[in-house]
Every structure is written in structure tokens, then in C-alpha cells.
Amino acid sequence: MRVPLYGSCEVVTAAETLSVASADPVVRLEAVHKSFGDNHVLRGIDLEVRAGEVLTIIGPSGSGKSTLLRCVNLLEPLQSGRIFFEGEEITRRGTDLSSVRQRIGMVFQQFNLFPHLTVIDNITLAARRIRKQPRAAAEARAHELLARVGLAEKAAQHPHQLSGGQQQRVAIARALMMEPHVMLFDEVTSALDPELIKEVLDVMRELAADGMTMVVVTHEMGFARDVADHVAFMDQGVILEEGPPGQRLERPREERTKRCLGLLLEH
């Protein structure tokens, strides 16, 4: 069975991806520690993400969630611990950082689009510069991705001509342009007005249905409950508890989890 994604595009449903999901983790963190000066932000994180899985990380502000994502994408060096991606330790000395980052896409809270470039040029720039794709081929692929995120008619516009939700969808298309094996989403709806949040979450839901492996830091509890395969709750640099969303969101074990979930659900 296939379901439509913004018009004529199609994606594979989550049920179809279960048979191909790998038993081995795509991303694995072992005893990861990260500090900024005297601030010990990550305190021995162990975590696994399997192929086709959506892992949602929730927790209060300042708990280390965004730093964790930046470590996975090697934007931040570790103090200690190891990170493995597709069976390879990417935190070892000599790792080709550019190659790893091409396979691990990341979408940030801020859109980070180049204001002087059109939408199509924002999406194709890295593919043309880093992967040396010919302009025509890169633009053809970019048009497919714009249709996928519901922005087929916006290719020639500049970022200032788009709403915040549209800019974030362009940022998602830009990350997908590099054909990542894993997508990291860092509070991608937190800078949006409430009426624009749904359009971004809908794209993420469709990516999950397509079988994309995703790690999502979010305060959107509905998304975590409905889309995530696995939920991890972070506080003060540690993972307090993790498991299926039906268990961890409805029946948390830790008092800190219960208090924070109450605040998030009120929000």
C-alpha cells in the first residue's frame, strides 16, 4: 500500500518498512560525555536508533537535548565516549567528517537559509559544491523535493517571501537533497507561530511513513505519541527513562518525568 505525499508523489507506508528494518542500530552512543567549561551537559549517554525508527527526545529546556543531536552530527566534539554510525565509530580520530555529515541530515530550530539565494539555489548549493552534481540534475531533484514538501510553486522565490513554516519545509528539503540515511530534527517547530506548526509536522509524519530513520527533539507531545517508535526523556544531561511512547508518556516511572510531562502537556 502507498499513500500520497503532497499531490502526485508517493511514499512507502511504515508497515512496508518493518520487513527491511535492520536488527543492528544505525546510530549508537556509548557513555557519551560533553562539557562546555565547567558545565557538564551530557553525563554518560547510552542510546540506540534502529533503521526506520523514529526516536523522539523530550525533556525540559537545558537538559542537553540539542547538544546530544549536535554530537551525533559531529558538530560538537566529545569529552569522552563513542558514537557509532552504520557500524563505524565516527568519533575516532581520522573520521571523514564531511562524508558522515552528508549521510546524517540535520534541520535546526532556525531555518538558516541564505537570504540572497532563491529557494532552488538554497536546496541545490551543497549538492553542487560538495557532491559536484551538475546544475540540471541537482535542480531536477530539488523540484521533486519541493513537490514532496508541498512547495512546488516556490522554487524561484527568496526566503523573505516565505512564511516561517514554508522556510522550515525548504530547510527539510535542503537536508533531504543530500540523501541522508538519518535525519536529525532539533526543535524545528519552536520558532513557528502555532498555525504554521502543523504544516511542518505533517511533512515529518510523511517522512516517518516513508521509513526515514529520524531522531526528533521536540515539545510536540502529540507528534511524540502518534509518530515515535521510541521516546527518551532527558533531564540534567542524563536519560531518565526510555521506551515505547504509550508506556513512557502515559505511565512514566520517574517523578521528574511526570512533572515535566505535566508542564509539556499544559503547553
PDB file of N, CA, C and O in Angstrom, residues 34 80 94 233:
ATOM      1  N   LYS A  34      29.791  15.289  27.437  1.00  0.00           N
ATOM      2  CA  LYS A  34      30.108  16.551  26.785  1.00  0.00           C
ATOM      3  C   LYS A  34      30.014  17.679  27.796  1.00  0.00           C
ATOM      4  O   LYS A  34      29.013  17.795  28.527  1.00  0.00           O
ATOM      5  N   SER A  80      34.343  12.450  26.275  1.00  0.00           N
ATOM      6  CA  SER A  80      34.625  11.008  26.319  1.00  0.00           C
ATOM      7  C   SER A  80      33.412  10.262  25.787  1.00  0.00           C
ATOM      8  O   SER A  80      32.324  10.826  25.640  1.00  0.00           O
ATOM      9  N   GLY A  94      40.572  10.701  12.696  1.00  0.00           N
ATOM     10  CA  GLY A  94      40.725  10.413  11.282  1.00  0.00           C
ATOM     11  C   GLY A  94      39.422  10.219  10.536  1.00  0.00           C
ATOM     12  O   GLY A  94      39.437   9.992   9.315  1.00  0.00           O
ATOM     13  N   PHE A 233      13.395  10.330  27.606  1.00  0.00           N
ATOM     14  CA  PHE A 233      13.202  11.539  28.416  1.00  0.00           C
ATOM     15  C   PHE A 233      14.533  11.929  29.046  1.00  0.00           C
ATOM     16  O   PHE A 233      15.147  11.144  29.769  1.00  0.00           O
TER      17      PHE A 233
END
